[in-house]
């Protein structure tokens, strides 16, 4: 960590003397220290904090609530299922000044845990999702479990829950710490919800709140679904989301696939993969979805151990067995140690088999024997049942460029840690966000609260506006014939010539526009576009003429060699000239502007040149030449394809066009589905570049074709059809390909053809 540049440590024991040049803070217990820090941070937070606990549905309620609130509030939510002693601390510490609502999930597994979570979360509003029998191991009784969970709300101003959940409701009523906001489908809540079905067989929930009528269409009939949705709807109504907005946002929710993953299987199978949790409630949900999805008569269920109270195993598996029979399964494959319980129930009624681990199942040939069936996979996270789904699913032969939004968010935070808090950040999304998808990235960045976006041309700016991007947008190159569409879309031009400046002034005068925001671009050494110092008087004359129409919101320049250490002096000279220009321009204007100079490469190297805003481009994707920051960034791209054919050839065989690949030994050659038409240029052929198969390098042999190329896999054991082939990813950085092509990562990324599918990964 010291090598990676970490300067300060919180530890329980001091390390050896020779490391003591860093700062070490010694504490008794690092976890408690982290939690105290989070609790302290919580005290500074302005946001309304919503705490969620309960036995089931915490993460779903959190995610849905986030989605229905995010257009009205700057919402923070705990990432993934960060609800543990460490997870909550890390969540709370990420709440920032600009957030107006923070949704934090709290999960406990035994007594004496909640008090620590409560001290960090201090929720103003509490949501108690439900009190189920899941994860009962750590508690003596239901009452003890309830009391422990309820500690979260000891200082809450309001607790929201389902009045129809009788046990929960009566227990909360007897505690009565906080005022309650209850809802009910049976007429005994503070909010009474009607569940109605219209002629079109659509289900709606209707209720009144603050004299507004809410009418929300719900597309799923399951009880649990309705319960989660009611919690979310009532909370959103309480926070002032209006009926119309809530209704469209709830429609949108159902477009999102739940955790259940539907897959096309090999050998004509249909697969529903729900390898996430294993408790009765989610099991019933999965069965219902499976019934809707599966059109096959023959059905197999692959199940892992359930995570419920050990003392109730008989009853639990009796119910599970009954459900399996009721939903028409004819085969059970059980993975884990609980098999005897379910086996007892199902024995001889359907075909059953048991494996102790996922690997045992994969090593058997059972899965290959399943044809033309519906398969439901259901189990707890740690059973790695997803591997079973992978092995059953039909592989696609399409190449994909995966963009990891989680890494991009991380990289944004890394850059933020290098710039002062008051310095803003602009992200350059020109050229389709460097090949990663203009609109998709912009939406993510808008949600990530960057301050500005930058594009090269007006069309890109218009596309962003048409897709709901409201952030300020800088356009680097606006033609004088494009001012109309520029103004209609409120795009901010970079102005780099007197001709442009005068034309814009005249245009705005004609339109009677006032204070139109522009950025003046100066050339301080790049010699591409921009005014020079000698133009200043002329610019000022022109600006004076249009002082009503034009507002200089920004002054900018661009560095020629920001990331190259050998040009440090040149860069500093550019910085010096830029400062001079800004001083004289601001003195003339009589107001402050946003001064911006740095691109990604300069951010970590030139702390004196941050000015008011930095323009991040390539660094967003985890690519930066400077080791000091590079080791902190995460590469965000993975370009991969698949093997379509494997064959063995004797020495002397030639491979591909013009017979350029000549085999110097007996070889095993695989054909893969990517070529120069996709952006893997011919220069990378004939051994100059290797792709990765099963973590090993496989050189490209012969010339690259338009849609395919051939690789040598002789030295890689067990290569099979459909195996994944990595062109670049986190472990095998894009620089390798850039070097082979004698270019830079920018060109590789922007050269990836649009026909390659972009897939966005997020939690
Ligand atoms: C593209 C661009 C950037 C971003 O550059 P990176 O090196 O990708 O960070 C910044 N400013 C201007 C003017 C640009 O054109």
PDB file of N, CA and C in Angstrom, residues 266-333:
ATOM      1  N   UNK A 266     -28.494 -24.264 -23.649  1.00  0.00           N
ATOM      2  CA  UNK A 266     -28.053 -25.187 -24.688  1.00  0.00           C
ATOM      3  C   UNK A 266     -29.090 -26.301 -24.832  1.00  0.00           C
ATOM      4  N   UNK A 267     -29.049 -27.042 -25.900  1.00  0.00           N
ATOM      5  CA  UNK A 267     -29.924 -28.187 -26.138  1.00  0.00           C
ATOM      6  C   UNK A 267     -31.398 -27.865 -25.925  1.00  0.00           C
ATOM      7  N   UNK A 268     -31.801 -26.655 -26.332  1.00  0.00           N
ATOM      8  CA  UNK A 268     -33.215 -26.294 -26.288  1.00  0.00           C
ATOM      9  C   UNK A 268     -33.772 -26.053 -24.891  1.00  0.00           C
ATOM     10  N   UNK A 269     -32.936 -25.800 -23.917  1.00  0.00           N
ATOM     11  CA  UNK A 269     -33.438 -25.567 -22.557  1.00  0.00           C
ATOM     12  C   UNK A 269     -33.739 -24.091 -22.318  1.00  0.00           C
ATOM     13  N   UNK A 270     -34.616 -23.853 -21.349  1.00  0.00           N
ATOM     14  CA  UNK A 270     -34.879 -22.486 -20.881  1.00  0.00           C
ATOM     15  C   UNK A 270     -34.412 -22.420 -19.438  1.00  0.00           C
ATOM     16  N   UNK A 271     -33.690 -21.353 -19.104  1.00  0.00           N
ATOM     17  CA  UNK A 271     -33.114 -21.290 -17.758  1.00  0.00           C
ATOM     18  C   UNK A 271     -33.562 -20.028 -17.054  1.00  0.00           C
ATOM     19  N   UNK A 272     -33.996 -20.173 -15.805  1.00  0.00           N
ATOM     20  CA  UNK A 272     -34.218 -19.002 -14.969  1.00  0.00           C
ATOM     21  C   UNK A 272     -33.213 -19.093 -13.832  1.00  0.00           C
ATOM     22  N   UNK A 273     -32.323 -18.119 -13.766  1.00  0.00           N
ATOM     23  CA  UNK A 273     -31.253 -18.158 -12.778  1.00  0.00           C
ATOM     24  C   UNK A 273     -31.543 -17.179 -11.656  1.00  0.00           C
ATOM     25  N   UNK A 274     -31.715 -17.702 -10.459  1.00  0.00           N
ATOM     26  CA  UNK A 274     -31.906 -16.837  -9.305  1.00  0.00           C
ATOM     27  C   UNK A 274     -30.942 -17.270  -8.215  1.00  0.00           C
ATOM     28  N   UNK A 275     -29.674 -17.238  -8.554  1.00  0.00           N
ATOM     29  CA  UNK A 275     -28.660 -17.695  -7.616  1.00  0.00           C
ATOM     30  C   UNK A 275     -28.240 -16.543  -6.724  1.00  0.00           C
ATOM     31  N   UNK A 276     -29.185 -15.999  -6.002  1.00  0.00           N
ATOM     32  CA  UNK A 276     -28.830 -14.863  -5.173  1.00  0.00           C
ATOM     33  C   UNK A 276     -29.160 -15.068  -3.707  1.00  0.00           C
ATOM     34  N   UNK A 277     -30.384 -15.580  -3.433  1.00  0.00           N
ATOM     35  CA  UNK A 277     -30.732 -15.766  -2.031  1.00  0.00           C
ATOM     36  C   UNK A 277     -31.525 -17.055  -1.915  1.00  0.00           C
ATOM     37  N   UNK A 278     -31.569 -17.579  -0.720  1.00  0.00           N
ATOM     38  CA  UNK A 278     -32.293 -18.829  -0.526  1.00  0.00           C
ATOM     39  C   UNK A 278     -33.121 -18.744   0.746  1.00  0.00           C
ATOM     40  N   UNK A 279     -34.322 -18.248   0.615  1.00  0.00           N
ATOM     41  CA  UNK A 279     -35.271 -18.283   1.716  1.00  0.00           C
ATOM     42  C   UNK A 279     -36.633 -18.506   1.088  1.00  0.00           C
ATOM     43  N   UNK A 280     -37.598 -18.826   1.937  1.00  0.00           N
ATOM     44  CA  UNK A 280     -38.890 -19.231   1.400  1.00  0.00           C
ATOM     45  C   UNK A 280     -39.564 -18.161   0.555  1.00  0.00           C
ATOM     46  N   UNK A 281     -39.491 -16.916   1.044  1.00  0.00           N
ATOM     47  CA  UNK A 281     -40.205 -15.848   0.342  1.00  0.00           C
ATOM     48  C   UNK A 281     -39.657 -15.672  -1.065  1.00  0.00           C
ATOM     49  N   UNK A 282     -38.329 -15.601  -1.174  1.00  0.00           N
ATOM     50  CA  UNK A 282     -37.776 -15.392  -2.508  1.00  0.00           C
ATOM     51  C   UNK A 282     -37.929 -16.656  -3.364  1.00  0.00           C
ATOM     52  N   UNK A 283     -38.032 -17.798  -2.725  1.00  0.00           N
ATOM     53  CA  UNK A 283     -38.257 -19.047  -3.460  1.00  0.00           C
ATOM     54  C   UNK A 283     -39.635 -19.021  -4.141  1.00  0.00           C
ATOM     55  N   UNK A 284     -40.629 -18.573  -3.388  1.00  0.00           N
ATOM     56  CA  UNK A 284     -41.975 -18.513  -3.970  1.00  0.00           C
ATOM     57  C   UNK A 284     -42.035 -17.517  -5.126  1.00  0.00           C
ATOM     58  N   UNK A 285     -41.346 -16.385  -4.938  1.00  0.00           N
ATOM     59  CA  UNK A 285     -41.266 -15.386  -6.022  1.00  0.00           C
ATOM     60  C   UNK A 285     -40.674 -16.004  -7.286  1.00  0.00           C
ATOM     61  N   UNK A 286     -39.580 -16.750  -7.072  1.00  0.00           N
ATOM     62  CA  UNK A 286     -38.884 -17.339  -8.216  1.00  0.00           C
ATOM     63  C   UNK A 286     -39.783 -18.367  -8.913  1.00  0.00           C
ATOM     64  N   UNK A 287     -40.534 -19.136  -8.118  1.00  0.00           N
ATOM     65  CA  UNK A 287     -41.415 -20.148  -8.721  1.00  0.00           C
ATOM     66  C   UNK A 287     -42.483 -19.485  -9.586  1.00  0.00           C
ATOM     67  N   UNK A 288     -43.036 -18.381  -9.088  1.00  0.00           N
ATOM     68  CA  UNK A 288     -44.059 -17.678  -9.873  1.00  0.00           C
ATOM     69  C   UNK A 288     -43.487 -17.147 -11.186  1.00  0.00           C
ATOM     70  N   UNK A 289     -42.321 -16.543 -11.093  1.00  0.00           N
ATOM     71  CA  UNK A 289     -41.701 -16.039 -12.321  1.00  0.00           C
ATOM     72  C   UNK A 289     -41.410 -17.184 -13.275  1.00  0.00           C
ATOM     73  N   UNK A 290     -40.990 -18.299 -12.712  1.00  0.00           N
ATOM     74  CA  UNK A 290     -40.650 -19.454 -13.547  1.00  0.00           C
ATOM     75  C   UNK A 290     -41.888 -19.946 -14.303  1.00  0.00           C
ATOM     76  N   UNK A 291     -43.037 -20.007 -13.597  1.00  0.00           N
ATOM     77  CA  UNK A 291     -44.274 -20.436 -14.254  1.00  0.00           C
ATOM     78  C   UNK A 291     -44.625 -19.539 -15.429  1.00  0.00           C
ATOM     79  N   UNK A 292     -44.407 -18.225 -15.249  1.00  0.00           N
ATOM     80  CA  UNK A 292     -44.723 -17.292 -16.333  1.00  0.00           C
ATOM     81  C   UNK A 292     -43.789 -17.430 -17.516  1.00  0.00           C
ATOM     82  N   UNK A 293     -42.583 -17.865 -17.243  1.00  0.00           N
ATOM     83  CA  UNK A 293     -41.522 -17.829 -18.230  1.00  0.00           C
ATOM     84  C   UNK A 293     -41.408 -19.160 -18.991  1.00  0.00           C
ATOM     85  N   UNK A 294     -41.582 -20.257 -18.280  1.00  0.00           N
ATOM     86  CA  UNK A 294     -41.240 -21.564 -18.839  1.00  0.00           C
ATOM     87  C   UNK A 294     -42.372 -22.126 -19.700  1.00  0.00           C
ATOM     88  N   UNK A 295     -42.031 -22.540 -20.920  1.00  0.00           N
ATOM     89  CA  UNK A 295     -43.050 -23.130 -21.788  1.00  0.00           C
ATOM     90  C   UNK A 295     -42.821 -24.630 -21.975  1.00  0.00           C
ATOM     91  N   UNK A 296     -41.855 -25.185 -21.258  1.00  0.00           N
ATOM     92  CA  UNK A 296     -41.520 -26.606 -21.429  1.00  0.00           C
ATOM     93  C   UNK A 296     -42.338 -27.466 -20.465  1.00  0.00           C
ATOM     94  N   UNK A 297     -42.639 -28.691 -20.891  1.00  0.00           N
ATOM     95  CA  UNK A 297     -43.383 -29.596 -20.020  1.00  0.00           C
ATOM     96  C   UNK A 297     -42.502 -30.205 -18.943  1.00  0.00           C
ATOM     97  N   UNK A 298     -41.270 -30.520 -19.375  1.00  0.00           N
ATOM     98  CA  UNK A 298     -40.395 -31.181 -18.418  1.00  0.00           C
ATOM     99  C   UNK A 298     -39.569 -30.128 -17.671  1.00  0.00           C
ATOM    100  N   UNK A 299     -39.485 -30.277 -16.347  1.00  0.00           N
ATOM    101  CA  UNK A 299     -38.842 -29.230 -15.554  1.00  0.00           C
ATOM    102  C   UNK A 299     -37.857 -29.795 -14.533  1.00  0.00           C
ATOM    103  N   UNK A 300     -36.697 -29.156 -14.473  1.00  0.00           N
ATOM    104  CA  UNK A 300     -35.693 -29.545 -13.477  1.00  0.00           C
ATOM    105  C   UNK A 300     -35.448 -28.360 -12.553  1.00  0.00           C
ATOM    106  N   UNK A 301     -35.304 -28.648 -11.276  1.00  0.00           N
ATOM    107  CA  UNK A 301     -34.935 -27.568 -10.362  1.00  0.00           C
ATOM    108  C   UNK A 301     -33.577 -27.879  -9.748  1.00  0.00           C
ATOM    109  N   UNK A 302     -32.694 -26.871  -9.765  1.00  0.00           N
ATOM    110  CA  UNK A 302     -31.368 -27.038  -9.165  1.00  0.00           C
ATOM    111  C   UNK A 302     -31.336 -26.133  -7.942  1.00  0.00           C
ATOM    112  N   UNK A 303     -31.165 -26.746  -6.781  1.00  0.00           N
ATOM    113  CA  UNK A 303     -31.386 -26.029  -5.528  1.00  0.00           C
ATOM    114  C   UNK A 303     -30.171 -26.142  -4.612  1.00  0.00           C
ATOM    115  N   UNK A 304     -29.880 -25.078  -3.886  1.00  0.00           N
ATOM    116  CA  UNK A 304     -28.829 -25.136  -2.862  1.00  0.00           C
ATOM    117  C   UNK A 304     -29.455 -25.117  -1.480  1.00  0.00           C
ATOM    118  N   UNK A 305     -28.634 -25.316  -0.450  1.00  0.00           N
ATOM    119  CA  UNK A 305     -29.126 -25.257   0.933  1.00  0.00           C
ATOM    120  C   UNK A 305     -29.880 -23.956   1.186  1.00  0.00           C
ATOM    121  N   UNK A 306     -30.933 -24.026   1.981  1.00  0.00           N
ATOM    122  CA  UNK A 306     -31.646 -22.812   2.365  1.00  0.00           C
ATOM    123  C   UNK A 306     -31.010 -22.199   3.597  1.00  0.00           C
ATOM    124  N   UNK A 307     -31.143 -20.877   3.674  1.00  0.00           N
ATOM    125  CA  UNK A 307     -30.520 -20.175   4.801  1.00  0.00           C
ATOM    126  C   UNK A 307     -31.557 -19.867   5.865  1.00  0.00           C
ATOM    127  N   UNK A 308     -32.170 -20.866   6.436  1.00  0.00           N
ATOM    128  CA  UNK A 308     -33.155 -20.541   7.459  1.00  0.00           C
ATOM    129  C   UNK A 308     -32.846 -21.291   8.746  1.00  0.00           C
ATOM    130  N   UNK A 309     -33.641 -21.014   9.750  1.00  0.00           N
ATOM    131  CA  UNK A 309     -33.431 -21.550  11.079  1.00  0.00           C
ATOM    132  C   UNK A 309     -33.271 -23.071  11.083  1.00  0.00           C
ATOM    133  N   UNK A 310     -32.148 -23.523  11.626  1.00  0.00           N
ATOM    134  CA  UNK A 310     -31.857 -24.962  11.633  1.00  0.00           C
ATOM    135  C   UNK A 310     -32.895 -25.785  12.393  1.00  0.00           C
ATOM    136  N   UNK A 311     -33.473 -25.194  13.438  1.00  0.00           N
ATOM    137  CA  UNK A 311     -34.400 -25.978  14.249  1.00  0.00           C
ATOM    138  C   UNK A 311     -35.711 -26.279  13.517  1.00  0.00           C
ATOM    139  N   UNK A 312     -35.895 -25.595  12.409  1.00  0.00           N
ATOM    140  CA  UNK A 312     -37.169 -25.788  11.719  1.00  0.00           C
ATOM    141  C   UNK A 312     -37.005 -26.518  10.388  1.00  0.00           C
ATOM    142  N   UNK A 313     -35.915 -27.235  10.234  1.00  0.00           N
ATOM    143  CA  UNK A 313     -35.620 -27.827   8.927  1.00  0.00           C
ATOM    144  C   UNK A 313     -36.713 -28.753   8.412  1.00  0.00           C
ATOM    145  N   UNK A 314     -37.286 -29.522   9.334  1.00  0.00           N
ATOM    146  CA  UNK A 314     -38.331 -30.446   8.895  1.00  0.00           C
ATOM    147  C   UNK A 314     -39.467 -29.707   8.218  1.00  0.00           C
ATOM    148  N   UNK A 315     -39.974 -28.717   8.931  1.00  0.00           N
ATOM    149  CA  UNK A 315     -41.105 -27.959   8.408  1.00  0.00           C
ATOM    150  C   UNK A 315     -40.725 -27.218   7.130  1.00  0.00           C
ATOM    151  N   UNK A 316     -39.531 -26.618   7.153  1.00  0.00           N
ATOM    152  CA  UNK A 316     -39.066 -25.837   6.011  1.00  0.00           C
ATOM    153  C   UNK A 316     -39.019 -26.687   4.747  1.00  0.00           C
ATOM    154  N   UNK A 317     -38.329 -27.832   4.839  1.00  0.00           N
ATOM    155  CA  UNK A 317     -38.169 -28.628   3.624  1.00  0.00           C
ATOM    156  C   UNK A 317     -39.446 -29.360   3.230  1.00  0.00           C
ATOM    157  N   UNK A 318     -40.323 -29.545   4.193  1.00  0.00           N
ATOM    158  CA  UNK A 318     -41.626 -30.112   3.876  1.00  0.00           C
ATOM    159  C   UNK A 318     -42.362 -29.145   2.932  1.00  0.00           C
ATOM    160  N   UNK A 319     -42.297 -27.868   3.279  1.00  0.00           N
ATOM    161  CA  UNK A 319     -42.969 -26.868   2.441  1.00  0.00           C
ATOM    162  C   UNK A 319     -42.279 -26.731   1.086  1.00  0.00           C
ATOM    163  N   UNK A 320     -40.945 -26.737   1.120  1.00  0.00           N
ATOM    164  CA  UNK A 320     -40.198 -26.630  -0.144  1.00  0.00           C
ATOM    165  C   UNK A 320     -40.540 -27.809  -1.053  1.00  0.00           C
ATOM    166  N   UNK A 321     -40.580 -29.004  -0.470  1.00  0.00           N
ATOM    167  CA  UNK A 321     -40.910 -30.207  -1.242  1.00  0.00           C
ATOM    168  C   UNK A 321     -42.289 -30.089  -1.871  1.00  0.00           C
ATOM    169  N   UNK A 322     -43.239 -29.611  -1.073  1.00  0.00           N
ATOM    170  CA  UNK A 322     -44.606 -29.473  -1.576  1.00  0.00           C
ATOM    171  C   UNK A 322     -44.643 -28.481  -2.740  1.00  0.00           C
ATOM    172  N   UNK A 323     -43.914 -27.386  -2.608  1.00  0.00           N
ATOM    173  CA  UNK A 323     -43.878 -26.392  -3.689  1.00  0.00           C
ATOM    174  C   UNK A 323     -43.255 -26.967  -4.964  1.00  0.00           C
ATOM    175  N   UNK A 324     -42.211 -27.772  -4.792  1.00  0.00           N
ATOM    176  CA  UNK A 324     -41.548 -28.371  -5.956  1.00  0.00           C
ATOM    177  C   UNK A 324     -42.528 -29.275  -6.706  1.00  0.00           C
ATOM    178  N   UNK A 325     -43.299 -30.048  -5.949  1.00  0.00           N
ATOM    179  CA  UNK A 325     -44.284 -30.933  -6.587  1.00  0.00           C
ATOM    180  C   UNK A 325     -45.383 -30.108  -7.251  1.00  0.00           C
ATOM    181  N   UNK A 326     -45.855 -29.091  -6.526  1.00  0.00           N
ATOM    182  CA  UNK A 326     -46.969 -28.288  -7.018  1.00  0.00           C
ATOM    183  C   UNK A 326     -46.612 -27.599  -8.344  1.00  0.00           C
ATOM    184  N   UNK A 327     -45.350 -27.198  -8.486  1.00  0.00           N
ATOM    185  CA  UNK A 327     -44.963 -26.483  -9.704  1.00  0.00           C
ATOM    186  C   UNK A 327     -44.459 -27.417 -10.802  1.00  0.00           C
ATOM    187  N   UNK A 328     -44.706 -28.689 -10.637  1.00  0.00           N
ATOM    188  CA  UNK A 328     -44.532 -29.630 -11.742  1.00  0.00           C
ATOM    189  C   UNK A 328     -43.102 -30.014 -12.095  1.00  0.00           C
ATOM    190  N   UNK A 329     -42.180 -29.961 -11.142  1.00  0.00           N
ATOM    191  CA  UNK A 329     -40.815 -30.379 -11.453  1.00  0.00           C
ATOM    192  C   UNK A 329     -40.720 -31.901 -11.426  1.00  0.00           C
ATOM    193  N   UNK A 330     -39.935 -32.449 -12.359  1.00  0.00           N
ATOM    194  CA  UNK A 330     -39.801 -33.896 -12.354  1.00  0.00           C
ATOM    195  C   UNK A 330     -38.384 -34.308 -11.957  1.00  0.00           C
ATOM    196  N   UNK A 331     -37.523 -33.336 -11.728  1.00  0.00           N
ATOM    197  CA  UNK A 331     -36.162 -33.696 -11.300  1.00  0.00           C
ATOM    198  C   UNK A 331     -35.637 -32.616 -10.359  1.00  0.00           C
ATOM    199  N   UNK A 332     -35.028 -33.066  -9.255  1.00  0.00           N
ATOM    200  CA  UNK A 332     -34.379 -32.140  -8.326  1.00  0.00           C
ATOM    201  C   UNK A 332     -32.896 -32.459  -8.271  1.00  0.00           C
ATOM    202  N   UNK A 333     -32.079 -31.445  -8.511  1.00  0.00           N
ATOM    203  CA  UNK A 333     -30.638 -31.612  -8.292  1.00  0.00           C
ATOM    204  C   UNK A 333     -30.307 -30.732  -7.100  1.00  0.00           C
TER     205      UNK A 333
END
